[in-house]
mmCIF file with all atom_site columns, C-alpha atoms in Angstrom:
data_model
loop_
_atom_site.group_PDB
_atom_site.id
_atom_site.type_symbol
_atom_site.label_atom_id
_atom_site.label_alt_id
_atom_site.label_comp_id
_atom_site.label_asym_id
_atom_site.label_entity_id
_atom_site.label_seq_id
_atom_site.pdbx_PDB_ins_code
_atom_site.Cartn_x
_atom_site.Cartn_y
_atom_site.Cartn_z
_atom_site.occupancy
_atom_site.B_iso_or_equiv
_atom_site.pdbx_formal_charge
_atom_site.auth_seq_id
_atom_site.auth_comp_id
_atom_site.auth_asym_id
_atom_site.auth_atom_id
_atom_site.pdbx_PDB_model_num
ATOM 1   C CA . GLY M 1 1   ? 47.564 62.996 11.580 1.00 54.00 ? 8   GLY M CA 1
ATOM 2   C CA . ALA M 1 2   ? 48.451 62.742 15.257 1.00 84.00 ? 9   ALA M CA 1
ATOM 3   C CA . GLY M 1 3   ? 51.371 60.595 16.240 1.00 94.00 ? 10  GLY M CA 1
ATOM 4   C CA . VAL M 1 4   ? 51.895 58.407 19.280 1.00 96.00 ? 11  VAL M CA 1
ATOM 5   C CA . SER M 1 5   ? 51.479 60.371 22.490 1.00 96.00 ? 12  SER M CA 1
ATOM 6   C CA . GLN M 1 6   ? 52.715 59.496 25.960 1.00 97.00 ? 13  GLN M CA 1
ATOM 7   C CA . SER M 1 7   ? 52.043 60.954 29.372 1.00 97.00 ? 14  SER M CA 1
ATOM 8   C CA . PRO M 1 8   ? 53.471 62.197 31.568 1.00 97.00 ? 15  PRO M CA 1
ATOM 9   C CA . SER M 1 9   ? 56.564 63.407 29.747 1.00 96.00 ? 16  SER M CA 1
ATOM 10  C CA . ASN M 1 10  ? 58.515 63.392 33.001 1.00 97.00 ? 17  ASN M CA 1
ATOM 11  C CA . LYS M 1 11  ? 57.838 61.583 36.261 1.00 98.00 ? 18  LYS M CA 1
ATOM 12  C CA . VAL M 1 12  ? 59.855 61.837 39.453 1.00 98.00 ? 19  VAL M CA 1
ATOM 13  C CA . THR M 1 13  ? 58.906 59.419 42.197 1.00 98.00 ? 20  THR M CA 1
ATOM 14  C CA . GLU M 1 14  ? 60.242 58.060 45.439 1.00 97.00 ? 21  GLU M CA 1
ATOM 15  C CA . LYS M 1 15  ? 61.571 54.561 45.763 1.00 98.00 ? 22  LYS M CA 1
ATOM 16  C CA . GLY M 1 16  ? 58.781 52.169 46.721 1.00 98.00 ? 23  GLY M CA 1
ATOM 17  C CA . LYS M 1 17  ? 55.945 54.126 45.110 1.00 98.00 ? 24  LYS M CA 1
ATOM 18  C CA . ASP M 1 18  ? 53.845 52.853 42.207 1.00 98.00 ? 25  ASP M CA 1
ATOM 19  C CA . VAL M 1 19  ? 53.754 54.681 38.870 1.00 98.00 ? 26  VAL M CA 1
ATOM 20  C CA . GLU M 1 20  ? 51.512 54.507 35.814 1.00 98.00 ? 27  GLU M CA 1
ATOM 21  C CA . LEU M 1 21  ? 52.682 55.499 32.350 1.00 98.00 ? 28  LEU M CA 1
ATOM 22  C CA . ARG M 1 22  ? 50.210 56.035 29.544 1.00 98.00 ? 29  ARG M CA 1
ATOM 23  C CA . CYS M 1 23  ? 50.457 55.555 25.789 1.00 98.00 ? 30  CYS M CA 1
ATOM 24  C CA . ASP M 1 24  ? 47.982 56.681 23.115 1.00 97.00 ? 31  ASP M CA 1
ATOM 25  C CA . PRO M 1 25  ? 48.824 54.947 19.847 1.00 97.00 ? 32  PRO M CA 1
ATOM 26  C CA . ILE M 1 26  ? 48.189 56.249 16.347 1.00 96.00 ? 33  ILE M CA 1
ATOM 27  C CA . SER M 1 27  ? 44.504 55.851 15.566 1.00 94.00 ? 34  SER M CA 1
ATOM 28  C CA . GLY M 1 28  ? 43.818 52.556 13.793 1.00 92.00 ? 35  GLY M CA 1
ATOM 29  C CA . HIS M 1 29  ? 47.115 50.946 14.753 1.00 94.00 ? 36  HIS M CA 1
ATOM 30  C CA . THR M 1 30  ? 46.486 47.415 15.960 1.00 94.00 ? 37  THR M CA 1
ATOM 31  C CA . ALA M 1 31  ? 49.859 46.668 17.549 1.00 95.00 ? 38  ALA M CA 1
ATOM 32  C CA . LEU M 1 32  ? 51.431 48.489 20.476 1.00 96.00 ? 39  LEU M CA 1
ATOM 33  C CA . TYR M 1 33  ? 54.912 48.035 21.963 1.00 97.00 ? 40  TYR M CA 1
ATOM 34  C CA . TRP M 1 34  ? 56.669 49.231 25.110 1.00 98.00 ? 41  TRP M CA 1
ATOM 35  C CA . TYR M 1 35  ? 60.445 49.655 25.238 1.00 98.00 ? 42  TYR M CA 1
ATOM 36  C CA . ARG M 1 36  ? 62.761 51.255 27.718 1.00 97.00 ? 43  ARG M CA 1
ATOM 37  C CA . GLN M 1 37  ? 65.961 53.164 27.137 1.00 96.00 ? 44  GLN M CA 1
ATOM 38  C CA . SER M 1 38  ? 68.641 53.477 29.769 1.00 93.00 ? 45  SER M CA 1
ATOM 39  C CA . LEU M 1 39  ? 72.315 54.375 29.649 1.00 84.00 ? 46  LEU M CA 1
ATOM 40  C CA . GLY M 1 40  ? 73.520 51.008 30.786 1.00 78.00 ? 47  GLY M CA 1
ATOM 41  C CA . GLN M 1 41  ? 71.154 48.775 28.815 1.00 81.00 ? 48  GLN M CA 1
ATOM 42  C CA . GLY M 1 42  ? 70.368 50.697 25.636 1.00 90.00 ? 49  GLY M CA 1
ATOM 43  C CA . LEU M 1 43  ? 66.956 50.127 24.060 1.00 94.00 ? 50  LEU M CA 1
ATOM 44  C CA . GLU M 1 44  ? 65.148 47.071 25.446 1.00 95.00 ? 51  GLU M CA 1
ATOM 45  C CA . PHE M 1 45  ? 61.834 45.543 24.466 1.00 95.00 ? 52  PHE M CA 1
ATOM 46  C CA . LEU M 1 46  ? 59.336 45.143 27.308 1.00 97.00 ? 53  LEU M CA 1
ATOM 47  C CA . ILE M 1 47  ? 55.949 43.955 26.005 1.00 97.00 ? 54  ILE M CA 1
ATOM 48  C CA . TYR M 1 48  ? 53.896 43.768 22.815 1.00 95.00 ? 55  TYR M CA 1
ATOM 49  C CA . PHE M 1 49  ? 50.115 43.984 22.371 1.00 95.00 ? 56  PHE M CA 1
ATOM 50  C CA . GLN M 1 50  ? 48.105 42.842 19.390 1.00 93.00 ? 57  GLN M CA 1
ATOM 51  C CA . GLY M 1 51  ? 44.666 44.247 20.040 1.00 92.00 ? 58  GLY M CA 1
ATOM 52  C CA . ASN M 1 52  ? 44.091 43.853 23.774 1.00 92.00 ? 59  ASN M CA 1
ATOM 53  C CA . SER M 1 53  ? 46.124 40.705 24.236 1.00 93.00 ? 60  SER M CA 1
ATOM 54  C CA . ALA M 1 54  ? 49.856 40.476 24.916 1.00 91.00 ? 61  ALA M CA 1
ATOM 55  C CA . PRO M 1 55  ? 51.433 37.620 22.952 1.00 89.00 ? 62  PRO M CA 1
ATOM 56  C CA . ASP M 1 56  ? 54.937 38.597 24.073 1.00 92.00 ? 63  ASP M CA 1
ATOM 57  C CA . LYS M 1 57  ? 55.681 39.789 27.609 1.00 93.00 ? 64  LYS M CA 1
ATOM 58  C CA . SER M 1 58  ? 59.184 38.378 27.597 1.00 92.00 ? 65  SER M CA 1
ATOM 59  C CA . GLY M 1 59  ? 60.916 41.698 28.169 1.00 94.00 ? 66  GLY M CA 1
ATOM 60  C CA . LEU M 1 60  ? 59.223 42.669 31.427 1.00 96.00 ? 67  LEU M CA 1
ATOM 61  C CA . PRO M 1 61  ? 62.122 42.717 33.927 1.00 95.00 ? 68  PRO M CA 1
ATOM 62  C CA . SER M 1 62  ? 60.201 41.535 36.991 1.00 95.00 ? 69  SER M CA 1
ATOM 63  C CA . ASP M 1 63  ? 56.710 40.905 38.317 1.00 96.00 ? 70  ASP M CA 1
ATOM 64  C CA . ARG M 1 64  ? 56.636 44.510 39.526 1.00 98.00 ? 71  ARG M CA 1
ATOM 65  C CA . PHE M 1 65  ? 56.020 45.475 35.898 1.00 98.00 ? 72  PHE M CA 1
ATOM 66  C CA . SER M 1 66  ? 52.635 44.997 34.254 1.00 97.00 ? 73  SER M CA 1
ATOM 67  C CA . ALA M 1 67  ? 50.778 46.483 31.319 1.00 97.00 ? 74  ALA M CA 1
ATOM 68  C CA . GLU M 1 68  ? 47.323 46.466 29.928 1.00 96.00 ? 75  GLU M CA 1
ATOM 69  C CA . ARG M 1 69  ? 45.594 47.719 26.833 1.00 96.00 ? 76  ARG M CA 1
ATOM 70  C CA . THR M 1 70  ? 41.885 48.451 26.648 1.00 90.00 ? 77  THR M CA 1
ATOM 71  C CA . GLY M 1 71  ? 39.594 48.950 23.670 1.00 89.00 ? 78  GLY M CA 1
ATOM 72  C CA . GLY M 1 72  ? 42.452 48.132 21.340 1.00 87.00 ? 79  GLY M CA 1
ATOM 73  C CA . SER M 1 73  ? 43.787 51.610 21.926 1.00 93.00 ? 80  SER M CA 1
ATOM 74  C CA . VAL M 1 74  ? 45.293 53.196 25.055 1.00 96.00 ? 81  VAL M CA 1
ATOM 75  C CA . SER M 1 75  ? 47.856 51.243 27.051 1.00 97.00 ? 82  SER M CA 1
ATOM 76  C CA . THR M 1 76  ? 49.084 51.703 30.598 1.00 98.00 ? 83  THR M CA 1
ATOM 77  C CA . LEU M 1 77  ? 52.417 50.425 31.903 1.00 98.00 ? 84  LEU M CA 1
ATOM 78  C CA . THR M 1 78  ? 52.439 50.086 35.685 1.00 98.00 ? 85  THR M CA 1
ATOM 79  C CA . ILE M 1 79  ? 55.538 49.724 37.814 1.00 98.00 ? 86  ILE M CA 1
ATOM 80  C CA . GLN M 1 80  ? 54.898 48.755 41.428 1.00 98.00 ? 87  GLN M CA 1
ATOM 81  C CA . ARG M 1 81  ? 57.282 49.448 44.313 1.00 98.00 ? 88  ARG M CA 1
ATOM 82  C CA . THR M 1 82  ? 59.677 51.371 42.065 1.00 98.00 ? 89  THR M CA 1
ATOM 83  C CA . GLN M 1 83  ? 63.411 50.902 42.480 1.00 97.00 ? 90  GLN M CA 1
ATOM 84  C CA . GLN M 1 84  ? 66.243 53.179 41.432 1.00 96.00 ? 91  GLN M CA 1
ATOM 85  C CA . GLU M 1 85  ? 67.214 50.804 38.633 1.00 95.00 ? 92  GLU M CA 1
ATOM 86  C CA . ASP M 1 86  ? 63.776 51.458 37.072 1.00 97.00 ? 93  ASP M CA 1
ATOM 87  C CA . SER M 1 87  ? 64.931 54.979 36.174 1.00 97.00 ? 94  SER M CA 1
ATOM 88  C CA . ALA M 1 88  ? 64.902 55.187 32.387 1.00 97.00 ? 95  ALA M CA 1
ATOM 89  C CA . VAL M 1 89  ? 62.995 56.607 29.438 1.00 97.00 ? 96  VAL M CA 1
ATOM 90  C CA . TYR M 1 90  ? 59.961 54.469 28.661 1.00 98.00 ? 97  TYR M CA 1
ATOM 91  C CA . LEU M 1 91  ? 59.056 54.511 24.983 1.00 97.00 ? 98  LEU M CA 1
ATOM 92  C CA . CYS M 1 92  ? 55.852 53.385 23.355 1.00 97.00 ? 99  CYS M CA 1
ATOM 93  C CA . ALA M 1 93  ? 55.448 52.520 19.677 1.00 97.00 ? 100 ALA M CA 1
ATOM 94  C CA . SER M 1 94  ? 52.519 51.483 17.530 1.00 97.00 ? 101 SER M CA 1
ATOM 95  C CA . SER M 1 95  ? 52.106 49.867 14.136 1.00 95.00 ? 102 SER M CA 1
ATOM 96  C CA . PHE M 1 96  ? 49.396 48.694 11.814 1.00 92.00 ? 103 PHE M CA 1
ATOM 97  C CA . ASP M 1 97  ? 49.599 44.923 12.207 1.00 85.00 ? 104 ASP M CA 1
ATOM 98  C CA . ALA M 1 98  ? 53.240 43.913 11.555 1.00 83.00 ? 105 ALA M CA 1
ATOM 99  C CA . GLY M 1 99  ? 54.186 47.142 9.827  1.00 89.00 ? 106 GLY M CA 1
ATOM 100 C CA . ALA M 1 100 ? 56.757 49.752 10.736 1.00 93.00 ? 107 ALA M CA 1
ATOM 101 C CA . GLN M 1 101 ? 56.716 50.961 14.329 1.00 96.00 ? 108 GLN M CA 1
ATOM 102 C CA . TYR M 1 102 ? 56.248 54.646 15.102 1.00 96.00 ? 109 TYR M CA 1
ATOM 103 C CA . PHE M 1 103 ? 57.460 55.893 18.448 1.00 97.00 ? 110 PHE M CA 1
ATOM 104 C CA . GLY M 1 104 ? 56.134 58.413 20.931 1.00 96.00 ? 111 GLY M CA 1
ATOM 105 C CA . PRO M 1 105 ? 58.308 61.010 22.690 1.00 95.00 ? 112 PRO M CA 1
ATOM 106 C CA . GLY M 1 106 ? 58.763 58.843 25.782 1.00 96.00 ? 113 GLY M CA 1
ATOM 107 C CA . THR M 1 107 ? 58.277 59.252 29.520 1.00 97.00 ? 114 THR M CA 1
ATOM 108 C CA . ARG M 1 108 ? 61.410 59.982 31.524 1.00 97.00 ? 115 ARG M CA 1
ATOM 109 C CA . LEU M 1 109 ? 61.089 58.217 34.882 1.00 98.00 ? 116 LEU M CA 1
ATOM 110 C CA . THR M 1 110 ? 63.387 59.167 37.742 1.00 97.00 ? 117 THR M CA 1
ATOM 111 C CA . VAL M 1 111 ? 63.225 57.149 40.947 1.00 97.00 ? 118 VAL M CA 1
ATOM 112 C CA . LEU M 1 112 ? 64.839 58.913 43.900 1.00 96.00 ? 119 LEU M CA 1
ATOM 113 C CA . GLY Z 2 1   ? 70.208 34.517 19.505 1.00 58.00 ? 2   GLY Z CA 1
ATOM 114 C CA . GLU Z 2 2   ? 69.320 37.954 18.267 1.00 70.00 ? 3   GLU Z CA 1
ATOM 115 C CA . ASP Z 2 3   ? 71.986 40.632 18.464 1.00 88.00 ? 4   ASP Z CA 1
ATOM 116 C CA . VAL Z 2 4   ? 72.689 43.889 16.628 1.00 93.00 ? 5   VAL Z CA 1
ATOM 117 C CA . GLU Z 2 5   ? 76.051 45.671 16.659 1.00 94.00 ? 6   GLU Z CA 1
ATOM 118 C CA . GLN Z 2 6   ? 76.978 49.191 15.602 1.00 95.00 ? 7   GLN Z CA 1
ATOM 119 C CA . SER Z 2 7   ? 80.037 51.369 15.921 1.00 91.00 ? 8   SER Z CA 1
ATOM 120 C CA . LEU Z 2 8   ? 79.479 54.014 18.594 1.00 93.00 ? 9   LEU Z CA 1
ATOM 121 C CA . PHE Z 2 9   ? 80.719 57.227 16.999 1.00 96.00 ? 10  PHE Z CA 1
ATOM 122 C CA . LEU Z 2 10  ? 81.212 58.854 13.598 1.00 97.00 ? 11  LEU Z CA 1
ATOM 123 C CA . SER Z 2 11  ? 82.440 62.361 12.845 1.00 97.00 ? 12  SER Z CA 1
ATOM 124 C CA . VAL Z 2 12  ? 82.164 63.959 9.401  1.00 97.00 ? 13  VAL Z CA 1
ATOM 125 C CA . ARG Z 2 13  ? 82.444 67.399 7.833  1.00 97.00 ? 14  ARG Z CA 1
ATOM 126 C CA . GLU Z 2 14  ? 79.346 69.181 6.590  1.00 97.00 ? 15  GLU Z CA 1
ATOM 127 C CA . GLY Z 2 15  ? 78.752 68.324 2.940  1.00 97.00 ? 16  GLY Z CA 1
ATOM 128 C CA . ASP Z 2 16  ? 80.542 64.961 3.133  1.00 97.00 ? 17  ASP Z CA 1
ATOM 129 C CA . SER Z 2 17  ? 78.779 61.601 2.990  1.00 97.00 ? 18  SER Z CA 1
ATOM 130 C CA . SER Z 2 18  ? 78.264 59.632 6.202  1.00 97.00 ? 19  SER Z CA 1
ATOM 131 C CA . VAL Z 2 19  ? 78.165 55.855 6.299  1.00 97.00 ? 20  VAL Z CA 1
ATOM 132 C CA . ILE Z 2 20  ? 76.856 54.128 9.413  1.00 98.00 ? 21  ILE Z CA 1
ATOM 133 C CA . ASN Z 2 21  ? 77.323 50.381 9.625  1.00 97.00 ? 22  ASN Z CA 1
ATOM 134 C CA . CYS Z 2 22  ? 75.423 47.659 11.432 1.00 96.00 ? 23  CYS Z CA 1
ATOM 135 C CA . THR Z 2 23  ? 75.665 43.878 11.732 1.00 95.00 ? 24  THR Z CA 1
ATOM 136 C CA . TYR Z 2 24  ? 72.897 41.574 12.894 1.00 92.00 ? 25  TYR Z CA 1
ATOM 137 C CA . THR Z 2 25  ? 72.660 37.900 13.708 1.00 88.00 ? 26  THR Z CA 1
ATOM 138 C CA . ASP Z 2 26  ? 69.103 36.739 13.004 1.00 81.00 ? 27  ASP Z CA 1
ATOM 139 C CA . SER Z 2 27  ? 69.025 35.534 9.417  1.00 75.00 ? 28  SER Z CA 1
ATOM 140 C CA . SER Z 2 28  ? 65.245 35.147 9.592  1.00 79.00 ? 29  SER Z CA 1
ATOM 141 C CA . SER Z 2 29  ? 64.694 38.897 10.086 1.00 76.00 ? 30  SER Z CA 1
ATOM 142 C CA . THR Z 2 30  ? 62.215 40.122 7.494  1.00 84.00 ? 31  THR Z CA 1
ATOM 143 C CA . TYR Z 2 31  ? 62.701 43.847 7.922  1.00 91.00 ? 32  TYR Z CA 1
ATOM 144 C CA . LEU Z 2 32  ? 65.607 46.001 9.046  1.00 93.00 ? 33  LEU Z CA 1
ATOM 145 C CA . TYR Z 2 33  ? 65.164 49.573 10.200 1.00 96.00 ? 34  TYR Z CA 1
ATOM 146 C CA . TRP Z 2 34  ? 67.028 52.806 10.739 1.00 97.00 ? 35  TRP Z CA 1
ATOM 147 C CA . TYR Z 2 35  ? 65.831 55.239 13.393 1.00 98.00 ? 36  TYR Z CA 1
ATOM 148 C CA . LYS Z 2 36  ? 67.157 58.692 14.308 1.00 97.00 ? 37  LYS Z CA 1
ATOM 149 C CA . GLN Z 2 37  ? 67.100 60.128 17.831 1.00 96.00 ? 38  GLN Z CA 1
ATOM 150 C CA . GLU Z 2 38  ? 67.799 63.779 18.548 1.00 94.00 ? 39  GLU Z CA 1
ATOM 151 C CA . PRO Z 2 39  ? 68.588 64.922 22.103 1.00 89.00 ? 40  PRO Z CA 1
ATOM 152 C CA . GLY Z 2 40  ? 65.603 64.645 24.422 1.00 84.00 ? 41  GLY Z CA 1
ATOM 153 C CA . ALA Z 2 41  ? 63.367 63.246 21.692 1.00 87.00 ? 42  ALA Z CA 1
ATOM 154 C CA . GLY Z 2 42  ? 61.852 59.893 20.789 1.00 89.00 ? 43  GLY Z CA 1
ATOM 155 C CA . LEU Z 2 43  ? 62.845 57.700 17.876 1.00 95.00 ? 44  LEU Z CA 1
ATOM 156 C CA . GLN Z 2 44  ? 62.077 58.908 14.370 1.00 96.00 ? 45  GLN Z CA 1
ATOM 157 C CA . LEU Z 2 45  ? 61.698 56.224 11.710 1.00 96.00 ? 46  LEU Z CA 1
ATOM 158 C CA . LEU Z 2 46  ? 64.047 57.123 8.861  1.00 96.00 ? 47  LEU Z CA 1
ATOM 159 C CA . THR Z 2 47  ? 63.762 54.188 6.510  1.00 95.00 ? 48  THR Z CA 1
ATOM 160 C CA . TYR Z 2 48  ? 63.535 50.431 6.359  1.00 94.00 ? 49  TYR Z CA 1
ATOM 161 C CA . ILE Z 2 49  ? 64.417 47.656 3.962  1.00 94.00 ? 50  ILE Z CA 1
ATOM 162 C CA . PHE Z 2 50  ? 62.832 44.304 3.296  1.00 91.00 ? 51  PHE Z CA 1
ATOM 163 C CA . SER Z 2 51  ? 65.245 41.409 3.616  1.00 86.00 ? 52  SER Z CA 1
ATOM 164 C CA . ASN Z 2 52  ? 64.931 40.349 -0.029 1.00 87.00 ? 53  ASN Z CA 1
ATOM 165 C CA . MET Z 2 53  ? 66.194 43.737 -1.232 1.00 88.00 ? 54  MET Z CA 1
ATOM 166 C CA . ASP Z 2 54  ? 69.829 44.773 -1.692 1.00 91.00 ? 55  ASP Z CA 1
ATOM 167 C CA . MET Z 2 55  ? 69.391 48.512 -1.758 1.00 95.00 ? 56  MET Z CA 1
ATOM 168 C CA . LYS Z 2 56  ? 66.826 51.187 -1.061 1.00 95.00 ? 57  LYS Z CA 1
ATOM 169 C CA . GLN Z 2 57  ? 67.210 54.883 -1.828 1.00 95.00 ? 58  GLN Z CA 1
ATOM 170 C CA . ASP Z 2 58  ? 65.112 57.665 -0.314 1.00 93.00 ? 59  ASP Z CA 1
ATOM 171 C CA . GLN Z 2 59  ? 66.279 61.188 -1.122 1.00 95.00 ? 60  GLN Z CA 1
ATOM 172 C CA . ARG Z 2 60  ? 69.637 61.655 0.677  1.00 96.00 ? 61  ARG Z CA 1
ATOM 173 C CA . LEU Z 2 61  ? 69.441 58.246 2.330  1.00 97.00 ? 62  LEU Z CA 1
ATOM 174 C CA . THR Z 2 62  ? 70.705 54.991 0.824  1.00 97.00 ? 63  THR Z CA 1
ATOM 175 C CA . VAL Z 2 63  ? 70.384 51.685 2.629  1.00 97.00 ? 64  VAL Z CA 1
ATOM 176 C CA . LEU Z 2 64  ? 72.542 48.755 1.544  1.00 96.00 ? 65  LEU Z CA 1
ATOM 177 C CA . LEU Z 2 65  ? 71.865 45.215 2.741  1.00 95.00 ? 66  LEU Z CA 1
ATOM 178 C CA . ASN Z 2 66  ? 74.300 42.311 2.421  1.00 93.00 ? 67  ASN Z CA 1
ATOM 179 C CA . LYS Z 2 67  ? 72.203 39.411 3.622  1.00 91.00 ? 68  LYS Z CA 1
ATOM 180 C CA . LYS Z 2 68  ? 75.001 36.872 3.248  1.00 90.00 ? 69  LYS Z CA 1
ATOM 181 C CA . ASP Z 2 69  ? 77.222 38.822 5.647  1.00 92.00 ? 70  ASP Z CA 1
ATOM 182 C CA . LYS Z 2 70  ? 74.262 40.131 7.709  1.00 92.00 ? 71  LYS Z CA 1
ATOM 183 C CA . HIS Z 2 71  ? 75.542 43.650 7.198  1.00 94.00 ? 72  HIS Z CA 1
ATOM 184 C CA . LEU Z 2 72  ? 73.410 46.761 6.858  1.00 95.00 ? 73  LEU Z CA 1
ATOM 185 C CA . SER Z 2 73  ? 74.579 50.295 6.150  1.00 97.00 ? 74  SER Z CA 1
ATOM 186 C CA . LEU Z 2 74  ? 72.999 53.737 6.009  1.00 98.00 ? 75  LEU Z CA 1
ATOM 187 C CA . ARG Z 2 75  ? 74.589 56.356 3.770  1.00 98.00 ? 76  ARG Z CA 1
ATOM 188 C CA . ILE Z 2 76  ? 73.607 59.990 4.206  1.00 98.00 ? 77  ILE Z CA 1
ATOM 189 C CA . ALA Z 2 77  ? 74.622 62.135 1.239  1.00 98.00 ? 78  ALA Z CA 1
ATOM 190 C CA . ASP Z 2 78  ? 75.576 65.799 1.678  1.00 98.00 ? 79  ASP Z CA 1
ATOM 191 C CA . THR Z 2 79  ? 75.471 65.535 5.474  1.00 98.00 ? 80  THR Z CA 1
ATOM 192 C CA . GLN Z 2 80  ? 74.158 68.652 7.234  1.00 97.00 ? 81  GLN Z CA 1
ATOM 193 C CA . THR Z 2 81  ? 74.526 69.862 10.829 1.00 95.00 ? 82  THR Z CA 1
ATOM 194 C CA . GLY Z 2 82  ? 70.836 68.994 11.320 1.00 94.00 ? 83  GLY Z CA 1
ATOM 195 C CA . ASP Z 2 83  ? 71.767 65.350 10.731 1.00 97.00 ? 84  ASP Z CA 1
ATOM 196 C CA . SER Z 2 84  ? 73.716 65.309 14.013 1.00 97.00 ? 85  SER Z CA 1
ATOM 197 C CA . ALA Z 2 85  ? 71.931 62.720 16.162 1.00 97.00 ? 86  ALA Z CA 1
ATOM 198 C CA . ILE Z 2 86  ? 72.112 59.117 17.322 1.00 97.00 ? 87  ILE Z CA 1
ATOM 199 C CA . TYR Z 2 87  ? 71.239 56.563 14.653 1.00 98.00 ? 88  TYR Z CA 1
ATOM 200 C CA . PHE Z 2 88  ? 69.874 53.155 15.617 1.00 97.00 ? 89  PHE Z CA 1
ATOM 201 C CA . CYS Z 2 89  ? 69.793 50.074 13.480 1.00 96.00 ? 90  CYS Z CA 1
ATOM 202 C CA . ALA Z 2 90  ? 67.103 47.519 14.385 1.00 95.00 ? 91  ALA Z CA 1
ATOM 203 C CA . GLU Z 2 91  ? 66.022 44.096 13.226 1.00 92.00 ? 92  GLU Z CA 1
ATOM 204 C CA . LYS Z 2 92  ? 62.537 42.773 13.657 1.00 90.00 ? 93  LYS Z CA 1
ATOM 205 C CA . GLY Z 2 93  ? 62.425 39.705 15.863 1.00 81.00 ? 94  GLY Z CA 1
ATOM 206 C CA . ASN Z 2 94  ? 60.104 36.765 15.420 1.00 77.00 ? 95  ASN Z CA 1
ATOM 207 C CA . THR Z 2 95  ? 57.265 38.229 17.509 1.00 81.00 ? 96  THR Z CA 1
ATOM 208 C CA . GLY Z 2 96  ? 57.486 41.654 15.895 1.00 88.00 ? 97  GLY Z CA 1
ATOM 209 C CA . LYS Z 2 97  ? 59.602 43.249 18.607 1.00 91.00 ? 98  LYS Z CA 1
ATOM 210 C CA . LEU Z 2 98  ? 62.564 45.344 17.486 1.00 94.00 ? 99  LEU Z CA 1
ATOM 211 C CA . ILE Z 2 99  ? 66.090 44.450 18.555 1.00 94.00 ? 100 ILE Z CA 1
ATOM 212 C CA . PHE Z 2 100 ? 68.229 47.564 18.533 1.00 95.00 ? 101 PHE Z CA 1
ATOM 213 C CA . GLY Z 2 101 ? 71.923 48.205 18.214 1.00 95.00 ? 102 GLY Z CA 1
ATOM 214 C CA . GLN Z 2 102 ? 73.672 50.448 20.706 1.00 95.00 ? 103 GLN Z CA 1
ATOM 215 C CA . GLY Z 2 103 ? 73.304 53.487 18.464 1.00 96.00 ? 104 GLY Z CA 1
ATOM 216 C CA . THR Z 2 104 ? 75.896 55.465 16.474 1.00 97.00 ? 105 THR Z CA 1
ATOM 217 C CA . THR Z 2 105 ? 76.411 59.093 17.443 1.00 97.00 ? 106 THR Z CA 1
ATOM 218 C CA . LEU Z 2 106 ? 76.917 61.150 14.287 1.00 98.00 ? 107 LEU Z CA 1
ATOM 219 C CA . GLN Z 2 107 ? 78.762 64.407 14.778 1.00 97.00 ? 108 GLN Z CA 1
ATOM 220 C CA . VAL Z 2 108 ? 78.692 66.830 11.849 1.00 97.00 ? 109 VAL Z CA 1
ATOM 221 C CA . LYS Z 2 109 ? 81.356 69.530 11.933 1.00 95.00 ? 110 LYS Z CA 1
ATOM 222 C CA . PRO Z 2 110 ? 80.759 72.787 10.037 1.00 91.00 ? 111 PRO Z CA 1
#
């Protein structure tokens, strides 16, 4: 079946602009996770959804970052007023309840 | 706190076995995972082990877990050039999030 998909695959934006990153989880997966991967920080957890609610937002780096999930499916990660340090690959993963997490291909964000 | 450590680089000859090591700190972790990342790609789940197991074998992959020492290893038998990638060890934190090591780059020489 289809895996986790993310769009866009690449995004180049100017400092100060807002960006939206989208994640389509595996059909039927109840849990959805956002991580980011950067050279300096490695792989970092951002936020976790169970259904449409987010029990753990502890990894969001600042209030410029927000995420939502609707219909227990698609999730959008929004970064407002982007900064150069936001440049990274943003990875989404989904799982059935607390099972193994399957990752999408990521969105590479470059902030100029 | 939760922390995962891995060595950064391993080089082997094609056909040899590779052993990638990992240590973790959270003794309450229920599952431990190995992921593979090829250049420009996302993370591919390779295998995982439940914390009450000592060993798990899956084709060329063997995972060993020493819970007392909080040490996890991944052995790849008969390593091939297609195994060249970055390998990440991860523990599952208390809210389900994964805590990753820095990744081990495996270089396979022909």
